[in-house]
Tab-separated table of C-alpha atoms in Angstrom:
chain	number	residue	atom	x	y	z
A	1	MET	CA	-10.962	45.750	-33.450
A	2	THR	CA	-14.650	45.823	-31.969
A	3	GLU	CA	-16.269	49.716	-31.637
A	4	PRO	CA	-17.831	49.908	-28.020
A	5	THR	CA	-21.914	50.011	-28.525
A	6	THR	CA	-23.980	52.533	-26.591
A	7	ASP	CA	-26.901	51.756	-24.140
A	8	ALA	CA	-29.691	53.436	-25.703
A	9	THR	CA	-30.741	54.060	-22.210
A	10	ALA	CA	-27.966	55.724	-20.494
A	11	GLY	CA	-26.271	57.049	-23.461
A	12	GLU	CA	-23.039	55.955	-22.548
A	13	PRO	CA	-20.905	53.350	-24.162
A	14	THR	CA	-20.181	50.193	-22.994
A	15	GLN	CA	-17.746	47.589	-23.937
A	16	PRO	CA	-19.120	44.253	-25.705
A	17	THR	CA	-19.265	41.412	-23.021
A	18	GLN	CA	-16.395	39.200	-23.453
A	19	PRO	CA	-16.801	35.417	-23.879
A	20	THR	CA	-15.730	33.494	-20.520
A	21	GLU	CA	-14.386	30.203	-21.145
A	22	PRO	CA	-16.226	27.186	-19.296
A	23	GLN	CA	-14.587	25.997	-16.353
A	24	PRO	CA	-13.867	22.283	-16.333
A	25	PRO	CA	-15.980	20.135	-14.411
A	26	ARG	CA	-14.489	18.932	-11.100
A	27	PRO	CA	-13.638	15.435	-11.286
A	28	ARG	CA	-15.914	12.981	-9.716
A	29	SER	CA	-14.447	10.623	-7.198
A	30	PRO	CA	-13.570	7.492	-8.703
A	31	LEU	CA	-16.142	5.730	-6.190
A	32	PHE	CA	-18.574	6.883	-8.709
A	33	ARG	CA	-17.168	4.504	-11.193
A	34	ARG	CA	-18.881	1.156	-10.696
A	35	ASP	CA	-15.942	-0.841	-11.722
A	36	PHE	CA	-13.694	0.819	-9.161
A	37	ALA	CA	-16.137	0.770	-6.620
A	38	LEU	CA	-16.669	-2.733	-7.116
A	39	VAL	CA	-12.966	-3.766	-6.506
A	40	TRP	CA	-12.984	-1.261	-3.635
A	41	ALA	CA	-15.447	-2.634	-1.603
A	42	SER	CA	-13.757	-6.286	-2.751
A	43	SER	CA	-10.910	-5.282	-1.017
A	44	PHE	CA	-12.335	-3.672	2.032
A	45	VAL	CA	-14.453	-6.568	2.965
A	46	SER	CA	-11.426	-9.409	2.144
A	47	ASP	CA	-9.282	-7.167	4.338
A	48	THR	CA	-11.272	-6.807	7.127
A	49	GLY	CA	-11.707	-10.462	7.159
A	50	ASP	CA	-7.933	-10.955	7.136
A	51	TRP	CA	-7.399	-8.745	10.053
A	52	LEU	CA	-9.727	-10.572	11.803
A	53	LEU	CA	-7.927	-13.439	11.537
A	54	MET	CA	-4.473	-11.835	11.384
A	55	ILE	CA	-5.469	-11.103	15.173
A	56	ALA	CA	-7.238	-14.626	15.679
A	57	LEU	CA	-4.402	-16.567	14.866
A	58	PRO	CA	-1.708	-15.690	17.090
A	59	LEU	CA	-4.199	-15.295	19.921
A	60	PHE	CA	-5.274	-19.211	18.943
A	61	ALA	CA	-1.154	-19.937	18.713
A	62	PHE	CA	-0.222	-18.496	22.286
A	63	ALA	CA	-3.276	-19.949	23.988
A	64	ALA	CA	-2.809	-23.556	22.598
A	65	THR	CA	1.434	-23.600	23.034
A	66	GLY	CA	1.390	-21.350	26.044
A	67	SER	CA	4.438	-19.271	25.011
A	68	ALA	CA	5.144	-16.509	22.401
A	69	LEU	CA	7.556	-18.392	20.391
A	70	GLY	CA	4.232	-20.098	19.243
A	71	ALA	CA	2.632	-17.134	18.362
A	72	SER	CA	5.612	-15.698	16.690
A	73	THR	CA	5.977	-18.815	14.323
A	74	VAL	CA	2.549	-17.644	12.749
A	75	PHE	CA	4.269	-14.370	11.718
A	76	LEU	CA	7.146	-16.147	10.076
A	77	ALA	CA	5.456	-18.620	8.529
A	78	GLU	CA	3.515	-15.788	6.707
A	79	LEU	CA	6.658	-13.826	5.829
A	80	ILE	CA	9.077	-16.464	4.998
A	81	PRO	CA	6.873	-17.775	1.716
A	82	MET	CA	6.186	-14.187	0.796
A	83	LEU	CA	9.987	-13.523	0.908
A	84	VAL	CA	10.906	-16.755	-1.175
A	85	LEU	CA	8.087	-16.984	-3.694
A	86	GLY	CA	6.957	-13.257	-3.745
A	87	SER	CA	8.745	-11.819	-6.889
A	88	PHE	CA	7.892	-15.414	-8.479
A	89	LEU	CA	4.200	-15.395	-8.283
A	90	GLY	CA	4.264	-11.738	-9.818
A	91	VAL	CA	5.242	-13.367	-12.894
A	92	LEU	CA	2.197	-15.537	-12.926
A	93	VAL	CA	0.174	-12.386	-12.045
A	94	ASP	CA	1.432	-10.759	-15.529
A	95	ARG	CA	0.843	-14.524	-17.408
A	96	TRP	CA	-2.949	-14.031	-16.339
A	97	ASP	CA	-5.868	-11.847	-16.257
A	98	HIS	CA	-5.757	-9.489	-13.168
A	99	ARG	CA	-9.720	-9.547	-12.537
A	100	ARG	CA	-9.846	-13.485	-12.771
A	101	THR	CA	-6.670	-13.927	-10.942
A	102	MET	CA	-8.537	-12.120	-7.958
A	103	ILE	CA	-11.352	-13.743	-8.100
A	104	VAL	CA	-9.952	-17.290	-8.279
A	105	ALA	CA	-7.178	-16.402	-5.569
A	106	ASN	CA	-9.973	-15.121	-3.433
A	107	LEU	CA	-12.012	-18.525	-3.640
A	108	LEU	CA	-8.871	-20.247	-2.920
A	109	GLN	CA	-8.303	-18.087	0.328
A	110	GLY	CA	-11.907	-19.129	1.428
A	111	ALA	CA	-11.429	-23.118	0.824
A	112	PHE	CA	-8.323	-22.945	2.373
A	113	LEU	CA	-8.956	-21.445	5.416
A	114	LEU	CA	-11.196	-24.374	6.177
A	115	PRO	CA	-8.572	-26.742	7.453
A	116	LEU	CA	-7.948	-24.369	10.577
A	117	LEU	CA	-11.440	-25.699	11.839
A	118	TRP	CA	-9.243	-28.949	12.756
A	119	ALA	CA	-6.658	-27.231	14.484
A	120	SER	CA	-5.700	-27.536	17.974
A	121	ALA	CA	-2.894	-27.616	20.570
A	122	ASP	CA	-1.611	-31.105	19.176
A	123	ARG	CA	-2.509	-29.827	15.592
A	124	MET	CA	-0.252	-26.520	15.244
A	125	TRP	CA	1.140	-27.694	11.700
A	126	ILE	CA	-2.281	-27.056	10.226
A	127	VAL	CA	-2.507	-23.269	11.535
A	128	TYR	CA	1.178	-22.985	10.628
A	129	ALA	CA	0.512	-24.305	7.109
A	130	ILE	CA	-2.370	-22.560	6.338
A	131	ALA	CA	-0.730	-19.211	7.337
A	132	ALA	CA	2.032	-20.044	4.710
A	133	ILE	CA	-0.312	-20.822	2.144
A	134	GLU	CA	-2.485	-17.925	2.639
A	135	ALA	CA	0.285	-15.512	2.664
A	136	CYS	CA	1.283	-16.995	-0.860
A	137	LEU	CA	-2.391	-16.458	-2.125
A	138	GLY	CA	-2.227	-12.854	-0.746
A	139	ALA	CA	0.894	-12.327	-2.384
A	140	ILE	CA	-0.780	-13.234	-5.744
A	141	VAL	CA	-3.767	-10.877	-4.979
A	142	ASN	CA	-2.298	-7.678	-3.781
A	143	PRO	CA	-0.368	-7.276	-7.368
A	144	ALA	CA	-2.977	-8.271	-9.237
A	145	LYS	CA	-5.222	-5.742	-7.575
A	146	GLN	CA	-2.737	-2.825	-8.034
A	147	ALA	CA	-2.241	-3.933	-11.547
A	148	LEU	CA	-5.834	-3.322	-12.062
A	149	VAL	CA	-6.583	-0.392	-10.951
A	150	PRO	CA	-5.081	1.795	-13.393
A	151	ARG	CA	-7.929	-0.427	-15.653
A	152	LEU	CA	-10.812	1.094	-13.407
A	153	VAL	CA	-10.264	4.406	-13.382
A	154	ASP	CA	-9.086	7.374	-16.110
A	155	ALA	CA	-5.298	8.196	-16.307
A	156	GLU	CA	-5.891	11.816	-14.342
A	157	GLN	CA	-7.583	9.922	-11.751
A	158	LEU	CA	-4.822	7.045	-10.993
A	159	GLY	CA	-3.597	8.866	-7.607
A	160	SER	CA	-6.958	9.357	-6.535
A	161	GLY	CA	-7.536	5.838	-7.038
A	162	ASN	CA	-4.986	4.581	-5.167
A	163	ALA	CA	-5.300	6.999	-2.160
A	164	LEU	CA	-8.859	5.555	-2.010
A	165	MET	CA	-7.316	1.987	-2.033
A	166	ALA	CA	-5.533	3.239	1.053
A	167	VAL	CA	-8.421	4.228	3.166
A	168	SER	CA	-9.741	0.722	2.397
A	169	ASP	CA	-6.744	-0.596	3.718
A	170	ASN	CA	-6.836	1.315	6.705
A	171	LEU	CA	-10.178	1.561	7.327
A	172	SER	CA	-10.338	-2.130	7.226
A	173	ARG	CA	-7.375	-2.308	9.752
A	174	LEU	CA	-9.124	-0.001	11.930
A	175	ILE	CA	-12.279	-2.147	12.029
A	176	GLY	CA	-11.143	-5.510	11.772
A	177	SER	CA	-8.331	-4.865	14.439
A	178	PRO	CA	-10.713	-5.070	17.315
A	179	LEU	CA	-13.196	-7.086	15.882
A	180	GLY	CA	-10.934	-9.822	15.523
A	181	GLY	CA	-9.924	-9.779	19.416
A	182	LEU	CA	-13.873	-9.595	20.143
A	183	THR	CA	-14.687	-12.266	17.539
A	184	PHE	CA	-12.307	-14.632	18.964
A	185	ALA	CA	-13.153	-14.256	22.806
A	186	LEU	CA	-16.959	-14.790	21.305
A	187	VAL	CA	-16.968	-17.484	18.766
A	188	GLY	CA	-13.109	-18.901	18.926
A	189	LEU	CA	-11.411	-19.545	15.691
A	190	PRO	CA	-13.890	-21.717	14.162
A	191	GLY	CA	-16.119	-18.471	14.458
A	192	VAL	CA	-13.397	-16.484	12.917
A	193	VAL	CA	-12.510	-18.838	10.206
A	194	LEU	CA	-16.186	-19.022	8.617
A	195	ILE	CA	-16.378	-15.316	9.031
A	196	ASP	CA	-13.171	-14.667	7.083
A	197	ALA	CA	-14.226	-17.397	4.228
A	198	ALA	CA	-17.248	-15.508	3.719
A	199	THR	CA	-15.584	-12.312	3.196
A	200	TYR	CA	-13.302	-14.127	0.287
A	201	LEU	CA	-16.630	-15.253	-1.044
A	202	VAL	CA	-18.326	-12.183	-1.187
A	203	SER	CA	-14.846	-10.338	-2.345
A	204	ALA	CA	-14.924	-12.896	-5.142
A	205	GLY	CA	-18.329	-11.643	-6.243
A	206	LEU	CA	-18.085	-8.233	-6.150
A	207	VAL	CA	-14.888	-8.490	-8.297
A	208	ALA	CA	-16.636	-10.844	-10.766
A	209	LEU	CA	-19.293	-8.133	-11.379
A	210	SER	CA	-16.532	-5.975	-12.565
A	211	ARG	CA	-15.590	-5.088	-16.041
A	212	PRO	CA	-12.039	-3.273	-16.232
A	213	SER	CA	-11.375	-1.624	-19.349
A	214	PRO	CA	-8.946	-3.501	-21.325
A	215	HIS	CA	-7.342	-0.702	-22.663
A	216	ALA	CA	-6.779	1.697	-19.581
A	217	VAL	CA	-3.316	0.136	-18.574
A	218	ALA	CA	-1.731	0.650	-21.811
A	219	ASP	CA	-3.283	4.134	-22.467
A	220	THR	CA	-1.654	5.317	-18.609
A	221	ALA	CA	1.736	3.890	-19.319
A	222	VAL	CA	1.850	5.692	-22.594
A	223	ALA	CA	0.516	8.729	-21.192
A	224	ALA	CA	3.092	8.578	-18.303
A	225	GLY	CA	6.113	7.880	-21.032
A	226	ALA	CA	6.692	4.199	-20.076
A	227	ALA	CA	8.347	2.236	-22.577
A	228	THR	CA	8.192	4.370	-25.398
A	229	ASP	CA	10.755	1.956	-27.182
A	230	PRO	CA	8.933	-1.084	-27.988
A	231	HIS	CA	12.334	-3.293	-27.674
A	232	ASP	CA	12.086	-2.132	-23.917
A	233	ALA	CA	8.783	-3.593	-23.205
A	234	PRO	CA	9.416	-7.038	-21.475
A	235	LEU	CA	7.765	-9.832	-23.697
A	236	PRO	CA	4.834	-11.416	-22.624
A	237	ARG	CA	5.355	-14.730	-23.183
A	238	LEU	CA	8.709	-15.226	-22.405
A	239	HIS	CA	9.883	-18.852	-20.587
A	240	PHE	CA	8.953	-18.364	-16.753
A	241	PHE	CA	12.201	-17.569	-15.596
A	242	ARG	CA	13.416	-15.491	-18.235
A	243	GLN	CA	10.492	-13.522	-17.749
A	244	TRP	CA	10.912	-12.844	-13.754
A	245	LEU	CA	14.473	-12.079	-14.673
A	246	ASP	CA	12.933	-9.607	-16.999
A	247	GLY	CA	10.596	-8.136	-14.542
A	248	MET	CA	13.911	-7.735	-12.441
A	249	SER	CA	15.664	-5.957	-15.231
A	250	THR	CA	12.530	-3.637	-15.733
A	251	ILE	CA	13.418	-2.423	-12.386
A	252	ARG	CA	16.800	-1.504	-13.398
A	253	ARG	CA	16.039	0.112	-16.900
A	254	VAL	CA	13.366	2.370	-15.722
A	255	ARG	CA	14.792	4.833	-13.636
A	256	PRO	CA	12.291	5.788	-11.557
A	257	LEU	CA	11.523	2.086	-10.522
A	258	GLY	CA	15.211	1.855	-9.132
A	259	ALA	CA	14.812	5.187	-7.018
A	260	VAL	CA	11.548	4.114	-6.208
A	261	THR	CA	12.774	0.614	-5.091
A	262	ALA	CA	15.603	1.825	-3.108
A	263	ILE	CA	13.601	4.501	-1.164
A	264	THR	CA	10.842	1.847	-0.397
A	265	THR	CA	13.316	-0.888	0.860
A	266	LEU	CA	15.046	1.812	2.766
A	267	GLY	CA	11.900	3.070	4.498
A	268	GLN	CA	10.827	-0.321	5.185
A	269	PHE	CA	14.131	-1.236	7.051
A	270	ALA	CA	13.001	1.811	9.483
A	271	GLN	CA	9.665	0.599	9.881
A	272	GLY	CA	10.921	-2.819	10.806
A	273	ILE	CA	13.501	-0.893	13.536
A	274	PHE	CA	9.890	0.602	14.704
A	275	LEU	CA	8.000	-2.284	15.043
A	276	VAL	CA	10.603	-3.943	17.363
A	277	LEU	CA	11.489	-0.608	19.480
A	278	PHE	CA	7.855	0.808	19.686
A	279	ILE	CA	6.696	-1.329	22.282
A	280	VAL	CA	10.119	-1.203	24.086
A	281	TYR	CA	9.503	2.965	24.001
A	282	VAL	CA	6.161	2.771	25.376
A	283	VAL	CA	6.758	0.551	28.022
A	284	GLN	CA	10.149	1.851	29.096
A	285	GLN	CA	9.575	5.635	28.577
A	286	LEU	CA	6.173	6.323	28.774
A	287	GLY	CA	5.781	3.640	31.749
A	288	ALA	CA	2.665	2.297	30.030
A	289	GLY	CA	1.197	-1.349	29.496
A	290	ASP	CA	0.193	-3.520	26.942
A	291	THR	CA	-3.374	-1.792	26.376
A	292	GLU	CA	-1.308	1.478	25.616
A	293	VAL	CA	0.711	-0.381	23.344
A	294	GLY	CA	-2.488	-1.784	21.526
A	295	LEU	CA	-3.894	1.353	21.376
A	296	LEU	CA	-1.139	3.397	19.853
A	297	ARG	CA	-0.706	0.504	17.364
A	298	GLY	CA	-4.268	1.030	16.517
A	299	VAL	CA	-4.909	4.633	15.884
A	300	GLN	CA	-2.372	5.484	13.396
A	301	ALA	CA	-5.167	3.562	11.038
A	302	ILE	CA	-7.156	6.845	12.002
A	303	GLY	CA	-4.645	9.014	10.556
A	304	GLY	CA	-4.188	6.390	7.512
A	305	VAL	CA	-8.182	6.723	6.579
A	306	ALA	CA	-7.711	10.667	7.360
A	307	GLY	CA	-4.536	10.570	5.036
A	308	GLY	CA	-6.150	8.572	1.994
A	309	LEU	CA	-8.865	11.290	1.929
A	310	LEU	CA	-6.382	14.016	2.148
A	311	THR	CA	-4.168	12.703	-0.507
A	312	GLY	CA	-6.634	12.299	-2.872
A	313	VAL	CA	-7.089	15.742	-2.561
A	314	LEU	CA	-3.530	16.874	-2.779
A	315	ILE	CA	-2.329	14.404	-5.648
A	316	ARG	CA	-4.423	16.616	-7.678
A	317	ARG	CA	-2.395	19.686	-6.933
A	318	PHE	CA	0.876	17.944	-6.197
A	319	THR	CA	3.247	15.351	-8.200
A	320	PRO	CA	3.651	11.752	-6.624
A	321	ARG	CA	7.132	12.919	-6.246
A	322	ALA	CA	6.178	15.435	-4.008
A	323	LEU	CA	4.058	13.053	-2.237
A	324	VAL	CA	6.981	11.365	-1.284
A	325	GLY	CA	9.267	13.226	-0.450
A	326	TRP	CA	7.681	15.742	1.751
A	327	GLY	CA	5.709	12.517	3.083
A	328	TYR	CA	8.777	10.943	4.245
A	329	ILE	CA	10.292	14.308	5.460
A	330	VAL	CA	6.904	15.134	7.413
A	331	PHE	CA	7.097	11.828	8.839
A	332	ALA	CA	10.459	12.104	10.126
A	333	VAL	CA	9.598	15.442	11.994
A	334	ILE	CA	6.836	13.828	13.608
A	335	SER	CA	8.624	10.745	14.529
A	336	ALA	CA	11.539	12.741	15.871
A	337	ILE	CA	8.612	14.753	18.060
A	338	THR	CA	7.401	11.352	19.511
A	339	TRP	CA	10.374	9.669	20.387
A	340	ASN	CA	11.854	13.039	22.302
A	341	LEU	CA	8.704	14.068	23.861
A	342	TYR	CA	8.787	11.902	26.831
A	343	PRO	CA	10.699	14.375	29.204
A	344	VAL	CA	8.023	16.767	28.757
A	345	THR	CA	4.855	14.333	29.210
A	346	THR	CA	4.203	10.736	28.743
A	347	LEU	CA	0.248	11.276	28.434
A	348	VAL	CA	-0.882	8.441	26.624
A	349	TRP	CA	-3.622	10.819	24.560
A	350	VAL	CA	-0.561	13.133	23.656
A	351	TYR	CA	0.988	10.442	21.835
A	352	ALA	CA	-2.349	8.712	20.369
A	353	GLY	CA	-2.400	12.014	18.603
A	354	LEU	CA	1.084	12.021	16.995
A	355	PHE	CA	0.201	8.408	16.075
A	356	ILE	CA	-2.805	9.448	14.244
A	357	ALA	CA	-0.998	12.634	12.605
A	358	ALA	CA	1.671	10.051	11.367
A	359	GLY	CA	-0.538	8.122	9.415
A	360	ILE	CA	-1.662	10.797	7.117
A	361	PRO	CA	2.196	11.434	5.209
A	362	ALA	CA	2.706	7.450	5.560
A	363	VAL	CA	-0.439	7.143	3.260
A	364	ALA	CA	0.514	9.959	0.998
A	365	THR	CA	4.262	8.534	0.277
A	366	GLY	CA	2.499	5.033	-0.290
A	367	THR	CA	0.621	6.546	-2.647
A	368	GLY	CA	2.739	8.495	-4.428
A	369	MET	CA	5.192	5.514	-4.965
A	370	ILE	CA	2.462	2.927	-6.061
A	371	THR	CA	1.185	5.969	-8.423
A	372	ILE	CA	4.863	6.242	-10.022
A	373	VAL	CA	5.471	2.778	-10.205
A	374	GLN	CA	1.914	1.932	-11.959
A	375	ARG	CA	2.895	4.889	-14.645
A	376	VAL	CA	6.162	4.361	-15.614
A	377	THR	CA	5.970	0.341	-15.508
A	378	PRO	CA	5.561	-1.294	-19.057
A	379	PRO	CA	2.030	-2.749	-18.598
A	380	ASP	CA	2.990	-6.457	-19.322
A	381	ALA	CA	5.535	-6.218	-16.162
A	382	LEU	CA	3.294	-4.838	-13.547
A	383	GLY	CA	2.513	-7.588	-11.657
A	384	ARG	CA	5.944	-8.921	-11.284
A	385	VAL	CA	7.488	-5.466	-10.671
A	386	ILE	CA	5.357	-4.882	-7.941
A	387	ALA	CA	5.796	-8.123	-6.462
A	388	SER	CA	9.495	-7.920	-6.698
A	389	ILE	CA	9.441	-4.344	-4.768
A	390	THR	CA	7.069	-6.230	-2.364
A	391	THR	CA	9.591	-8.731	-1.677
A	392	PHE	CA	12.736	-6.490	-1.228
A	393	THR	CA	10.871	-4.461	1.120
A	394	GLY	CA	9.751	-7.078	3.192
A	395	ALA	CA	13.320	-8.594	3.514
A	396	ALA	CA	14.093	-4.837	4.539
A	397	GLN	CA	11.474	-4.843	7.412
A	398	GLY	CA	12.741	-8.489	8.440
A	399	LEU	CA	16.457	-6.897	8.253
A	400	GLY	CA	15.033	-4.017	10.755
A	401	LEU	CA	13.569	-6.629	13.024
A	402	LEU	CA	16.776	-8.087	13.631
A	403	VAL	CA	19.357	-4.664	13.621
A	404	ALA	CA	16.660	-3.571	16.338
A	405	GLY	CA	16.664	-6.536	18.294
A	406	VAL	CA	20.591	-6.560	18.432
A	407	LEU	CA	20.793	-2.846	18.854
A	408	VAL	CA	18.674	-2.377	21.800
A	409	GLU	CA	20.842	-4.524	23.964
A	410	LYS	CA	23.638	-1.830	23.415
A	411	ILE	CA	22.159	1.554	22.402
A	412	ASP	CA	19.514	3.604	24.102
A	413	VAL	CA	16.195	3.038	22.635
A	414	VAL	CA	15.551	6.459	22.067
A	415	ALA	CA	18.927	7.236	20.437
A	416	ILE	CA	17.859	4.403	18.002
A	417	LEU	CA	14.386	5.459	17.327
A	418	ASN	CA	16.059	9.097	16.490
A	419	GLY	CA	18.392	7.014	13.814
A	420	GLN	CA	14.827	5.758	12.436
A	421	ALA	CA	13.772	9.057	12.049
A	422	ALA	CA	16.972	10.031	10.340
A	423	VAL	CA	16.338	7.376	8.041
A	424	TYR	CA	12.787	8.712	6.803
A	425	LEU	CA	14.257	11.832	6.495
A	426	LEU	CA	16.954	10.499	4.084
A	427	CYS	CA	14.333	8.952	2.268
A	428	GLY	CA	12.573	12.030	1.742
A	429	VAL	CA	15.673	13.768	0.363
A	430	LEU	CA	16.680	11.018	-1.913
A	431	ALA	CA	13.211	10.966	-3.246
A	432	LEU	CA	12.872	14.816	-3.915
A	433	ALA	CA	16.859	14.422	-5.680
A	434	LEU	CA	16.214	11.118	-7.579
A	435	LEU	CA	12.795	11.210	-8.816
A	436	ARG	CA	13.469	14.472	-10.422
A	437	GLU	CA	14.941	12.368	-13.409
A	438	ALA	CA	11.402	11.022	-14.236
A	439	THR	CA	10.275	13.536	-16.543
A	440	SER	CA	8.075	13.346	-19.297
A	441	THR	CA	6.664	15.766	-21.737
A	442	HIS	CA	4.155	13.399	-23.282
A	443	ALA	CA	0.606	14.856	-23.811
A	444	GLY	CA	-2.054	13.714	-21.580
A	445	SER	CA	0.400	13.280	-18.613
A	446	ARG	CA	-0.921	15.464	-15.808
A	447	ASP	CA	1.893	14.686	-13.060
A	448	THR	CA	4.973	15.520	-15.574
A	449	GLU	CA	7.654	14.401	-13.364
A	450	VAL	CA	6.649	10.743	-12.949
A	451	GLY	CA	7.517	9.454	-16.803
A	452	ALA	CA	9.708	6.878	-17.662
A	453	GLN	CA	13.240	7.481	-18.741
A	454	VAL	CA	14.159	4.062	-20.284
A	455	THR	CA	17.905	3.608	-20.724
């Protein structure tokens, strides 16, 4: 043992100074990484243009046809191709380089918008056809972008990267939605089309400047314990249909993927109920009009932006499982308060605050889900797994729309919405229970509860 030294001036023994371990530097935001920042900016630019068009197309269809059916047909034209082809398009994403896929798809999206310049009341088929084509191309871009994120950040920053992508999504919605209506009023559909086409060109250019790591995807998957048996990893050059089936079986084989798919599908079913009954609730229970409906629907994006920033901090301290489970539970509580508050107050600003608050746990659950998927999915199956989950959830949301339309004729709207909040609560409980299985002890994984157990 080291003897204490003596201070010559004080004449008193002093203990030797113990060496202190250097504190690890606080990780910088993924936005400081050039390649991630380029793809993030690309997503923000193209998504903002998309929101302009998503607002303008139904407005044009309504004005041209004079009926709500004409406007709703636009949404059906976007939904049906995604449901039918979405999981198959995911196979193509896995066969192609993700970066090049995004570049080519963005350029095609911009080019296919141009026929809308000739759309008119007697040529509405152009609107519906282009809406379907753009939906299919979007079903390629989104899985490619989500599969590219692990190649842009370190494994320990994957959750933060996903949270920032959620910020981009909500920020583009917050900016693009009001600009869509304003731009359509000022320059009409041709002006919106040209602006949106330009955003795709800029988006493709930004992605082209990026240089994703060719190894980060594999490193992330290994760190999380995915596909530890090489026989369990999907083969990259199977026949197209066999590769599609293999993507589906991957969801079944990797236990966290099955749980994530079931929970997300159930949550989107509840979201479909909300999309229909939200308008009924605002009009009937709050006595509000169209302006208030638009306001309340839009302000959730403010919470989404705040939620993305907050989730980027929380995911350094909590596992993705905790974000998913408690995010759904908090969302359920906020929903229940919102739907049952009308006997106390109908002030719109109170509900605006609640809708903003709801955006925060909504982003937390989404970020937790996609982080789990990215970490436990074999790298060469990531595109088709994400596309398949998106297809399931889209179908569930459509089913929720139909169920809500039928039930509202027979059951009080508040009772149905309380049931919808209960579904969110169930999602949270299932996440905390089922995702507990996803435990990994592999070195290098900070989020130890999301490693895969491949059966």
